[in-house]
Tab-separated table of C-alpha atoms in Angstrom:
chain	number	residue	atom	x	y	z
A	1	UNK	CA	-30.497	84.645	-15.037
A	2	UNK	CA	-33.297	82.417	-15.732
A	3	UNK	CA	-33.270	79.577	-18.289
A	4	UNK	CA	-35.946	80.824	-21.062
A	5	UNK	CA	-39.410	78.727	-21.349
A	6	UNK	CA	-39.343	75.974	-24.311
A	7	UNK	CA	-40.920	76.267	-27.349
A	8	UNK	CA	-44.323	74.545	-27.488
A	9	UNK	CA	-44.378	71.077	-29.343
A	10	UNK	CA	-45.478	70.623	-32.917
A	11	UNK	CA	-48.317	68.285	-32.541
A	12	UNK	CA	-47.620	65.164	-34.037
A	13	UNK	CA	-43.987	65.776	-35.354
A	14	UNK	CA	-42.093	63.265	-33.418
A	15	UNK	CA	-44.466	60.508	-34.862
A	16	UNK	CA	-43.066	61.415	-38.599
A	17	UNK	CA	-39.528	59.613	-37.989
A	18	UNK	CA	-38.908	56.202	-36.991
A	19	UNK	CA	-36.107	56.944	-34.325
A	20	UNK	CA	-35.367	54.869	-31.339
A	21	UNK	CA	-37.455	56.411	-28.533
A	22	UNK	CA	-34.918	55.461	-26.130
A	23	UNK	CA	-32.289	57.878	-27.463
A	24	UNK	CA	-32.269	61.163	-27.294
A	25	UNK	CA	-31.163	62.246	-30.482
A	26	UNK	CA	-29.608	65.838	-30.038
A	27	UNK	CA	-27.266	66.088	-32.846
A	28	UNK	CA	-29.247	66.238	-36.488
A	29	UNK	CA	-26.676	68.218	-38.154
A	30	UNK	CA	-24.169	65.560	-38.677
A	31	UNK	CA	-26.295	63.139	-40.560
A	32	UNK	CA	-30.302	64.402	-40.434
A	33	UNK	CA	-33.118	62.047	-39.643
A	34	UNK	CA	-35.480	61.069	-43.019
A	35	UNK	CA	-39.202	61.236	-42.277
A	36	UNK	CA	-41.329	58.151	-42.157
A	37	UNK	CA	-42.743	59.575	-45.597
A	38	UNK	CA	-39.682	60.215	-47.326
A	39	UNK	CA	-38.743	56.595	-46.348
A	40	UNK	CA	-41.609	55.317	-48.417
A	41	UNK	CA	-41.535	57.589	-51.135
A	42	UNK	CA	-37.521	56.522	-51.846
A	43	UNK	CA	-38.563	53.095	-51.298
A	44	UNK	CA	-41.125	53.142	-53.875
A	45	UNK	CA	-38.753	54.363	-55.948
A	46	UNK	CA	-36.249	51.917	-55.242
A	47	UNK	CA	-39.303	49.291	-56.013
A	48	UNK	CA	-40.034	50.739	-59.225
A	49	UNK	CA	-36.162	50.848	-60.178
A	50	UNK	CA	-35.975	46.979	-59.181
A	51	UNK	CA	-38.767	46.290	-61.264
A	52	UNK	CA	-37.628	47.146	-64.600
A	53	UNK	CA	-34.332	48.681	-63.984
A	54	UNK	CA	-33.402	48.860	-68.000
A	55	UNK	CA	-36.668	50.846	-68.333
A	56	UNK	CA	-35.685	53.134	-65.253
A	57	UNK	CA	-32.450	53.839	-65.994
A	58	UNK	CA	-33.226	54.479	-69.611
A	59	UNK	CA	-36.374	55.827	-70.075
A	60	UNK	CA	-37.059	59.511	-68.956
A	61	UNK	CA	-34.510	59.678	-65.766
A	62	UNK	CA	-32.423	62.249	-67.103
A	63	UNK	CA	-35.644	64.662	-67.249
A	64	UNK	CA	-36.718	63.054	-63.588
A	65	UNK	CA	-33.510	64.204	-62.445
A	66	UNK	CA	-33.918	67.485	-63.909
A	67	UNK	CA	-37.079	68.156	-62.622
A	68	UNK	CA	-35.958	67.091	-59.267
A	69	UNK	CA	-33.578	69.510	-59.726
A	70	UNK	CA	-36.028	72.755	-60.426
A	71	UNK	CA	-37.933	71.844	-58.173
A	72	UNK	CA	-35.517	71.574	-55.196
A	73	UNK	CA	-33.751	74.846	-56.518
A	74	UNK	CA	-36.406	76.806	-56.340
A	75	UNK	CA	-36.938	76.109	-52.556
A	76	UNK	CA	-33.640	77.258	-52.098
A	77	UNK	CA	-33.485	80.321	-54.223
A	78	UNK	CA	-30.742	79.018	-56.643
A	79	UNK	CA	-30.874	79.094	-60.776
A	80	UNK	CA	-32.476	75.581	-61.717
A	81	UNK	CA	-30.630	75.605	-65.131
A	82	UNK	CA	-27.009	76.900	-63.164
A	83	UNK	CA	-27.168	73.913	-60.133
A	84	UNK	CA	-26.541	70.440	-59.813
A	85	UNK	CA	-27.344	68.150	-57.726
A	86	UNK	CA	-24.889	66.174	-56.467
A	87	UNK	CA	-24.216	63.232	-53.618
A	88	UNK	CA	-23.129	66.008	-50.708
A	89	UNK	CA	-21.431	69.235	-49.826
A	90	UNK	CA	-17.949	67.440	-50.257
A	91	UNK	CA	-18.273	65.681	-53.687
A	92	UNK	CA	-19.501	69.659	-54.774
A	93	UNK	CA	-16.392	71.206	-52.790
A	94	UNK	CA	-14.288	68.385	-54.868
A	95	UNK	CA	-16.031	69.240	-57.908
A	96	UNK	CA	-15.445	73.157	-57.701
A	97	UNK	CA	-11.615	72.502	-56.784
A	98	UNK	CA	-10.383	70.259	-59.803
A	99	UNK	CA	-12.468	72.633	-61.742
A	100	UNK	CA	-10.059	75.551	-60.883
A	101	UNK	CA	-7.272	74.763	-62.664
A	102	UNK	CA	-4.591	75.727	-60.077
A	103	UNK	CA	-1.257	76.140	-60.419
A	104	UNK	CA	1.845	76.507	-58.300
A	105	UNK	CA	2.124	79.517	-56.685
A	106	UNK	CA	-2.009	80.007	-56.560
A	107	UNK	CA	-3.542	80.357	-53.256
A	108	UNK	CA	-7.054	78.654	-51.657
A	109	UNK	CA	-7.583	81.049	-48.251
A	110	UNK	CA	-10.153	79.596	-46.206
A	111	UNK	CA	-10.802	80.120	-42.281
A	112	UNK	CA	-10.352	77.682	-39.610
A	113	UNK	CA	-13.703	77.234	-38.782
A	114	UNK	CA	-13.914	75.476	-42.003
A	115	UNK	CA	-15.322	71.198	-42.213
A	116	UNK	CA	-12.784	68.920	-41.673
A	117	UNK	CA	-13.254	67.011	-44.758
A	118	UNK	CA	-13.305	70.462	-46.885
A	119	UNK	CA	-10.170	71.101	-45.672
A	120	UNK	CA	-8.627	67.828	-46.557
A	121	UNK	CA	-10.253	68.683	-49.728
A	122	UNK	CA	-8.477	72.007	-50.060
A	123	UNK	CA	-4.661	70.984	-49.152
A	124	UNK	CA	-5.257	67.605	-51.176
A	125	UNK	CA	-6.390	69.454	-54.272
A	126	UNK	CA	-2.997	71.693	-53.316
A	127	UNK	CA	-0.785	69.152	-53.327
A	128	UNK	CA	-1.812	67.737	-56.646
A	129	UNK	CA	-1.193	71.172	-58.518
A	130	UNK	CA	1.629	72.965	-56.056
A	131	UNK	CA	-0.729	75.146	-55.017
A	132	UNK	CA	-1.206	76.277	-51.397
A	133	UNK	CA	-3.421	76.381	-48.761
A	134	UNK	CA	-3.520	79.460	-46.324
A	135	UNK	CA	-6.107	79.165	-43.339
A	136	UNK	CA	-7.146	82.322	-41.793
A	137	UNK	CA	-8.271	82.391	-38.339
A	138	UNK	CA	-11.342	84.078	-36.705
A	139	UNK	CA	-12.240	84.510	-33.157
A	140	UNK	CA	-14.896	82.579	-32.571
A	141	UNK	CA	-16.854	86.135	-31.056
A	142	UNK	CA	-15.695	87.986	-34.019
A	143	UNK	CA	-18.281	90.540	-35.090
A	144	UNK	CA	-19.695	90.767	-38.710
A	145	UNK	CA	-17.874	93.500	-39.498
A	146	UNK	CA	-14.714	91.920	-38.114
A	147	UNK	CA	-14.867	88.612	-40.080
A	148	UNK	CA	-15.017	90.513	-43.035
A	149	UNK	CA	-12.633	92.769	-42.752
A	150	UNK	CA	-10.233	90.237	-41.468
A	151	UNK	CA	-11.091	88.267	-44.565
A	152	UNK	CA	-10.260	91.668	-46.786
A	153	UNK	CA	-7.178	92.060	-45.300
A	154	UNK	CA	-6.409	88.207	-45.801
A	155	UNK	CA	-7.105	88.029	-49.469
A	156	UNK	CA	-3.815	88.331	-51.708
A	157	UNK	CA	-5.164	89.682	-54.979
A	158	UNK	CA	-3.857	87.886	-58.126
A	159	UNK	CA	-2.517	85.303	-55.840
A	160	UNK	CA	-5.855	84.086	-53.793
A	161	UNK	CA	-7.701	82.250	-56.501
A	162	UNK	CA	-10.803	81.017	-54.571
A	163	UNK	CA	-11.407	81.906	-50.922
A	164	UNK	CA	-13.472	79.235	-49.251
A	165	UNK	CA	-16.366	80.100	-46.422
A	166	UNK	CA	-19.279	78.497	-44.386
A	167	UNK	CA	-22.287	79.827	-44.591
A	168	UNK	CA	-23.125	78.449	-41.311
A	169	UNK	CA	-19.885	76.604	-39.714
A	170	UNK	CA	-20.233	72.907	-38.628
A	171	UNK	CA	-17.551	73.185	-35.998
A	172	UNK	CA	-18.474	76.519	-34.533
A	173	UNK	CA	-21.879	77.090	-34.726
A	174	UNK	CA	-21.433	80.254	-36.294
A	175	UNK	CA	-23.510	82.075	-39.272
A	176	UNK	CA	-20.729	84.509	-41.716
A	177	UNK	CA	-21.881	86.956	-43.433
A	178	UNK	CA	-21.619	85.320	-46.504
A	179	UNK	CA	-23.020	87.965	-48.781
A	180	UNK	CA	-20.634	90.820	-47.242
A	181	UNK	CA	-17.870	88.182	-47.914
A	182	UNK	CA	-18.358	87.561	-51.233
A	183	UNK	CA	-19.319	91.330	-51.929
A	184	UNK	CA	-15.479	92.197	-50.742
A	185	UNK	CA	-13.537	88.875	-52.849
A	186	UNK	CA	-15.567	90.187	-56.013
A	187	UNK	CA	-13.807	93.764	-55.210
A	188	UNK	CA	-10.449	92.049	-55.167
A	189	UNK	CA	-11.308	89.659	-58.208
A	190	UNK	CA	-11.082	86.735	-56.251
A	191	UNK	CA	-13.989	83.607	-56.797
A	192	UNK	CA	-15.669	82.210	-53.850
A	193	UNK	CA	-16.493	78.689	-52.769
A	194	UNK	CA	-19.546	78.909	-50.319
A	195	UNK	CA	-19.662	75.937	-47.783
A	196	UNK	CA	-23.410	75.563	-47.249
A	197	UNK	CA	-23.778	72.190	-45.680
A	198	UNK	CA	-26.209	73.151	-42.982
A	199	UNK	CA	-28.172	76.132	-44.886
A	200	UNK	CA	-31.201	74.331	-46.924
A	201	UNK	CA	-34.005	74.061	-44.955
A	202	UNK	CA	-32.470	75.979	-41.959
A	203	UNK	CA	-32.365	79.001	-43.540
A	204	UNK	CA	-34.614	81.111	-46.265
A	205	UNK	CA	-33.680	80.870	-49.334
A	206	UNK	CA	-29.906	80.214	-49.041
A	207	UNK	CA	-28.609	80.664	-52.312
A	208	UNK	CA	-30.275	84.082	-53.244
A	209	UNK	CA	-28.776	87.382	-52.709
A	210	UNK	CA	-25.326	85.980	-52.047
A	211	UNK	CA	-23.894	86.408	-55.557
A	212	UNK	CA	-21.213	83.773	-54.603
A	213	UNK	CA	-19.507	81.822	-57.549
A	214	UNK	CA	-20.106	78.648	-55.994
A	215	UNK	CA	-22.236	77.485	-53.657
A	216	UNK	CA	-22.805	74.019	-52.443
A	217	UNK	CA	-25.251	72.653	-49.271
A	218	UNK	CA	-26.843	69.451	-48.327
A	219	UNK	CA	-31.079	69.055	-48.448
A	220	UNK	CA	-30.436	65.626	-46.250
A	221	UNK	CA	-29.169	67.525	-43.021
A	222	UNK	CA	-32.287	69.714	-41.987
A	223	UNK	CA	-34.466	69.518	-45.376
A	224	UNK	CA	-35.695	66.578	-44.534
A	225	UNK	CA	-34.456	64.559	-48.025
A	226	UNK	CA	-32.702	61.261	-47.721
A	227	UNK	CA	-29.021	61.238	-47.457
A	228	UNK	CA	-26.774	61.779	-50.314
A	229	UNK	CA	-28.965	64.480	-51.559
A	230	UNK	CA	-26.903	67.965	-52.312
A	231	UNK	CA	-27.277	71.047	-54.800
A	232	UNK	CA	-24.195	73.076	-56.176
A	233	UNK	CA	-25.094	76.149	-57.663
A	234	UNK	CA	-22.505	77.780	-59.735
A	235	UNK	CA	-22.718	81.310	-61.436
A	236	UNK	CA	-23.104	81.441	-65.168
A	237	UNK	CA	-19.314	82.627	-65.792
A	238	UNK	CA	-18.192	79.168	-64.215
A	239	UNK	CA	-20.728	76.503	-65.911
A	240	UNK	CA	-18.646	75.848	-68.979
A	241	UNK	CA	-15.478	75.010	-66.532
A	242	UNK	CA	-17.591	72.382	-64.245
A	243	UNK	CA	-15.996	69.024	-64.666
A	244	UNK	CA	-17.365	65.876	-63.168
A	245	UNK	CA	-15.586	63.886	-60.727
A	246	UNK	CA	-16.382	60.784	-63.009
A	247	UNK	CA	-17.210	61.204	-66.821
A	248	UNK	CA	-20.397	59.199	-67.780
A	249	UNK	CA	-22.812	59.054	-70.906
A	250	UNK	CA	-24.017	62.932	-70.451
A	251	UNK	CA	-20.450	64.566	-70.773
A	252	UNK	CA	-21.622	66.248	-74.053
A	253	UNK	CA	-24.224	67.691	-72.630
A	254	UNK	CA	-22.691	69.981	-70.601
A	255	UNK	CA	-23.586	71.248	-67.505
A	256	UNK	CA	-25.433	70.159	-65.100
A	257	UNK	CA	-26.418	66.997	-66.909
A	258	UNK	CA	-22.340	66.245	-67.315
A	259	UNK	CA	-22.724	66.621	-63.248
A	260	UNK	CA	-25.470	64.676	-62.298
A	261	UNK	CA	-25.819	61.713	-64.487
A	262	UNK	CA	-23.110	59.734	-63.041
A	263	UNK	CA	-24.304	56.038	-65.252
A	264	UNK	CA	-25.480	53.122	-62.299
A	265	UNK	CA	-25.687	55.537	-59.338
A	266	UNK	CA	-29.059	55.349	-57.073
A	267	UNK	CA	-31.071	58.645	-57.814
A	268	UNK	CA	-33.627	57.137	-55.501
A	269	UNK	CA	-32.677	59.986	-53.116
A	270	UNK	CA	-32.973	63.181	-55.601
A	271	UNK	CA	-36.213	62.301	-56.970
A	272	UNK	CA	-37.302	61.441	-53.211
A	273	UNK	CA	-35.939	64.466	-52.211
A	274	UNK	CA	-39.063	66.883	-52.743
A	275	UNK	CA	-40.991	64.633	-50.660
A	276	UNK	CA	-38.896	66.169	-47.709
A	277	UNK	CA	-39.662	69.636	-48.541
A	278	UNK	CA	-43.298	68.326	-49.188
A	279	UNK	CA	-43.071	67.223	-45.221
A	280	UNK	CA	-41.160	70.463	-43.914
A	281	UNK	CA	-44.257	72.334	-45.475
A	282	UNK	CA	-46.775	70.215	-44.317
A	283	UNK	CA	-45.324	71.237	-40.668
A	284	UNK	CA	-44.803	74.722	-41.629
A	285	UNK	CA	-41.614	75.837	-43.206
A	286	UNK	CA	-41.805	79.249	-40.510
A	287	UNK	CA	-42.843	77.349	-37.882
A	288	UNK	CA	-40.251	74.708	-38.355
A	289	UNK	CA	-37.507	76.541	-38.482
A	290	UNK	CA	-38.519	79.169	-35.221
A	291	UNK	CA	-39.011	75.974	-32.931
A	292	UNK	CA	-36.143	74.504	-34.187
A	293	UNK	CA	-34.051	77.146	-33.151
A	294	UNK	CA	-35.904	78.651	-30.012
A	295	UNK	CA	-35.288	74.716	-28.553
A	296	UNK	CA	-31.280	74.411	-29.543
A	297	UNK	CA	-30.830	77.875	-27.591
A	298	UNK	CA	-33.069	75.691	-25.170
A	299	UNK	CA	-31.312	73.496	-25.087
A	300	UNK	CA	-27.826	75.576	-24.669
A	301	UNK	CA	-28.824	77.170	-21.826
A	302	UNK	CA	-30.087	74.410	-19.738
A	303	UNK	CA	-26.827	72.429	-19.958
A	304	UNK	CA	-24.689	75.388	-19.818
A	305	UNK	CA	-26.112	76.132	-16.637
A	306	UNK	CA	-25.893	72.166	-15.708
A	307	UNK	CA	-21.625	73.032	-16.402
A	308	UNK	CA	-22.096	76.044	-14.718
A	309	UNK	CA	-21.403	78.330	-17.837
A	310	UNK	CA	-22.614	81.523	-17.569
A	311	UNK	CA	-25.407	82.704	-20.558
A	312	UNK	CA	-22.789	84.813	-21.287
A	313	UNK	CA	-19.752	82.490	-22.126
A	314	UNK	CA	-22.092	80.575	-24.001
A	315	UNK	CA	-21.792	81.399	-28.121
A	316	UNK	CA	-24.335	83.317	-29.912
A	317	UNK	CA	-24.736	81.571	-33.480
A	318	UNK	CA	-25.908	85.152	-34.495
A	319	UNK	CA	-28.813	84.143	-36.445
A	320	UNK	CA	-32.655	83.575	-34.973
A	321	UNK	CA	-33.194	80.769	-37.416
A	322	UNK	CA	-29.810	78.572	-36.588
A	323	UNK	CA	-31.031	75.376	-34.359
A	324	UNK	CA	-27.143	74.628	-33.702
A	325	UNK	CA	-25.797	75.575	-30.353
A	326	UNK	CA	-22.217	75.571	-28.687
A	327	UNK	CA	-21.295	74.654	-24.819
A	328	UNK	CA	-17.747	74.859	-24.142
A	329	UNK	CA	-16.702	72.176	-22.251
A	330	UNK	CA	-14.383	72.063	-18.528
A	331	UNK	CA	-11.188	73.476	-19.689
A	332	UNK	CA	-8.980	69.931	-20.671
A	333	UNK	CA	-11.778	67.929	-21.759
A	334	UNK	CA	-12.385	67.010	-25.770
A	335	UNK	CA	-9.561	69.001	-26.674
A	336	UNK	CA	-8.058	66.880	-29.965
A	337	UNK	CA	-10.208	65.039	-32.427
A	338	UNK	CA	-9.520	62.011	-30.909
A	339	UNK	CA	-10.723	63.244	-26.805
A	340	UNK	CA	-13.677	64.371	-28.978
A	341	UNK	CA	-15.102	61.697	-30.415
A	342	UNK	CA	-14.228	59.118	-27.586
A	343	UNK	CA	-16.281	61.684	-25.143
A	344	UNK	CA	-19.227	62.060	-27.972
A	345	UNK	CA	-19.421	57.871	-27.926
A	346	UNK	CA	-19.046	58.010	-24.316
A	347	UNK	CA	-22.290	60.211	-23.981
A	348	UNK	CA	-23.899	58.064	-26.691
A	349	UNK	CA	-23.200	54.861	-24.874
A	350	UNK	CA	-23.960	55.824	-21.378
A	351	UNK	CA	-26.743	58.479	-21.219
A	352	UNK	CA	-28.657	57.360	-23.948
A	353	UNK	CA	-28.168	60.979	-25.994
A	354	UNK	CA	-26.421	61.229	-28.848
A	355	UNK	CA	-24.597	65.011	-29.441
A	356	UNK	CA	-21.504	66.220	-31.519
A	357	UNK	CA	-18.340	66.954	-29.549
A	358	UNK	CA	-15.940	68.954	-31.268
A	359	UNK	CA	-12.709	69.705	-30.945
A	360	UNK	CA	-11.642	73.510	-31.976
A	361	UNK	CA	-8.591	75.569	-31.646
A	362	UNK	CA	-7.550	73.650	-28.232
A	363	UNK	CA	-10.914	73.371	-26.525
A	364	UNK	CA	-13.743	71.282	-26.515
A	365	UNK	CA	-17.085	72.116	-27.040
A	366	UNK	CA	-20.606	70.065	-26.828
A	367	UNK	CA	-22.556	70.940	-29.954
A	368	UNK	CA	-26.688	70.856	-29.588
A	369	UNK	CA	-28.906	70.765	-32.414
A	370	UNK	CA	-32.990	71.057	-31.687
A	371	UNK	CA	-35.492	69.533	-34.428
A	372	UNK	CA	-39.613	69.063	-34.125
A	373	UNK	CA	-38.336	65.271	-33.113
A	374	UNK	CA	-36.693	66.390	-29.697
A	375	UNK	CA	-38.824	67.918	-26.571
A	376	UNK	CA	-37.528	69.871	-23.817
A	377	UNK	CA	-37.124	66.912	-21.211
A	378	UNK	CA	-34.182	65.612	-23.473
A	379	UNK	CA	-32.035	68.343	-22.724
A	380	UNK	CA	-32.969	68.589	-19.107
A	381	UNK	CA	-32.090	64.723	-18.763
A	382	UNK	CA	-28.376	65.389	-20.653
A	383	UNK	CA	-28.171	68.377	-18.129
A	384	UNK	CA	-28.572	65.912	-14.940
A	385	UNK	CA	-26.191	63.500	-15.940
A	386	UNK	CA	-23.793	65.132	-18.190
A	387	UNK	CA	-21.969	66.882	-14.832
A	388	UNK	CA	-21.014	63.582	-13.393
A	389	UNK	CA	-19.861	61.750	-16.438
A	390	UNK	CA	-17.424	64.662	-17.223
A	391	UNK	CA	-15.858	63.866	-14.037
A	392	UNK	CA	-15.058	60.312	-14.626
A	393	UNK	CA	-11.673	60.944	-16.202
């Protein structure tokens, strides 16, 4: 089978971010790239702060934030006055857990294509109270229908006090049906933690619909706002039980001001942050988010068939919108954390492309992301030379 035509360029696109032309930057979803713009518009900031930085700190940034806040929010389709915003999906994950008040003998069930660092979250947070941890696994082609009724037969009512889930997995690929999920822990009376780290500005309107107690996701990965930038959304049940990591100044205030004013910090990034959406809209928030993901599946095919993986062995994210794409690797290579990352450097150092390598349930897998930076020649080029380097053991 033929490898599908690219997506047509976005005129002018790449020229918005200051990258290194030399490098082929195929892996945005582990730390984003901030546009030229947003650059200046934080930096501005920044100057202003450095200017008078009583005045900033004191005069009128609690309302900035605020604002900020609303305004970022409402792109996502989350309550202004029931979210946060806070540094990144993991400080909100952190948040929601010492929030819980668990106890021995609770349960947090979450599913092994959950983030590493979420999952240290989960069984530190476990150790602290005696609670424990209970992973559940899912095939990695596991239908809709199957993930959630593997996660209904999982749950362990009046046990399972929060079930943690992706929204779209970091590891995998892979989009849940989140709303489903949640719609089948609310039947069993169990809260649920959604992992969104990936969803603003990849999908529409994240938040809404979902009906999920919490739900955290970063704006710096594919929203275009500079890093450390993050909104946890929390229904209205669960606001008076939000603590703060850190209590500051606004702890009387309740929540989210208790969340987000955290005394010294650098809110350069929130209030830059609608400059990003300003960006993704001056590109086209559609057509952003269609090239994005017709040129990851692009991308997947082209090395695939450079591996010689058939279209299909290669994962279907299940979503028309998701711009992150999975290759399994030769069978042996990548296969701990360790292989993993030693490969991703290798291809870094070597062919000039930087790309994710992960390392999931004993295999490793290439992970591709496509943004209106890359171009289809970037993926051919990693498709050349990836081949050879794999056999240099």
């Amino acid at each position: 089978m033929s490898v599908p035509n690219p997506p047509e360029p976005i005129p002018g696109a790449r020229l918005l971010f200051s990258l290194d032309p030399a490098v082929s930057h195929l892996n945005h979803g582990s730390f984003g790239a901030v546009p030229i713009g947003v650059q200046r518009a934080q930096q501005r900031l920044r100057d202003e702060m450095e200017a008078n930085p009583l005045r900033f700190f004191t005069q009128g940034l609690v309302d900035r934030i605020a604002h900020t806040r609303r305004h970022l929010a409402g792109f996502l389709g989350a309550d202004p006055d029931g979210s946060a915003l806070v540094g990144n999906t993991t400080t909100g994950v952190a948040v929601v857990l010492q929030s819980m008040d668990l106890k021995a003998g609770d349960e947090v069930l979450s599913t092994d294509h959950g983030y590493g660092a979420v999952s240290l979250a989960i069984q530190r947070e476990c150790r602290r109270t005696g609670a424990v941890s209970r992973v559940l696994p899912i095939p990695l082609a596991a239908t809709d229908e199957q993930i959630v009724q593997s996660i209904r037969a999982g749950l362990r009512p009046g046990r399972t006090r929060l079930l943690v889930v992706d929204q779209l997995t970091s590891a995998t690929a892979k989009l849940f049906p989140t709303a489903a999920i949640v719609g089948v822990a609310r039947e069993h009376g169990v809260p649920v933690l959604v992992d969104a780290a990936h969803a603003p500005g990849m999908l529409s309107t994240p938040v809404a619909g979902i009906g999920a107690d919490f739900w955290v996701g970063n704006l710096h990965k594919w929203a275009y706002a500079p890093r450390g930038t993050a909104l946890l959304a929390v229904a209205p049940q669960w606001r008076e039980r939000i603590e703060p990591l850190v209590v500051s100044w606004e702890q009387e205030s309740g929540f989210p001001a208790r969340l987000e004013w955290q005394a010294t910090l650098d809110y350069t990034p929130w209030l830059a942050a609608p400059a990003g959406l300003f960006t993704m809209r001056s590109l086209g928030v559609d057509r952003v988010r269609a090239h994005n993901a017709a040129l990851a599946a692009y991308g997947q095919r082209v090395v695939g068939d450079a591996l010689g993986v058939a279209p299909a062995e290669l994962p279907d994210p299940g979503g028309p919108g998701v711009a992150l794409r999975l290759i399994p690797l030769p069978a042996g290579t990548g296969t701990t954390i360790d292989a993993a990352r030693a490969l991703q450097a290798r291809i870094g150092e070597r062919l000039a492309a930087e790309v994710a390598v992960m390392s999931w349930n004993g295999r490793g897998w290439l992970r591709l992301t496509g943004q209106v930076y890359n171009a289809a020649d970037e993926y051919e080029r990693l498709g050349a030379r990836l081949p050879a380097l794999l056999a240099q053991r």
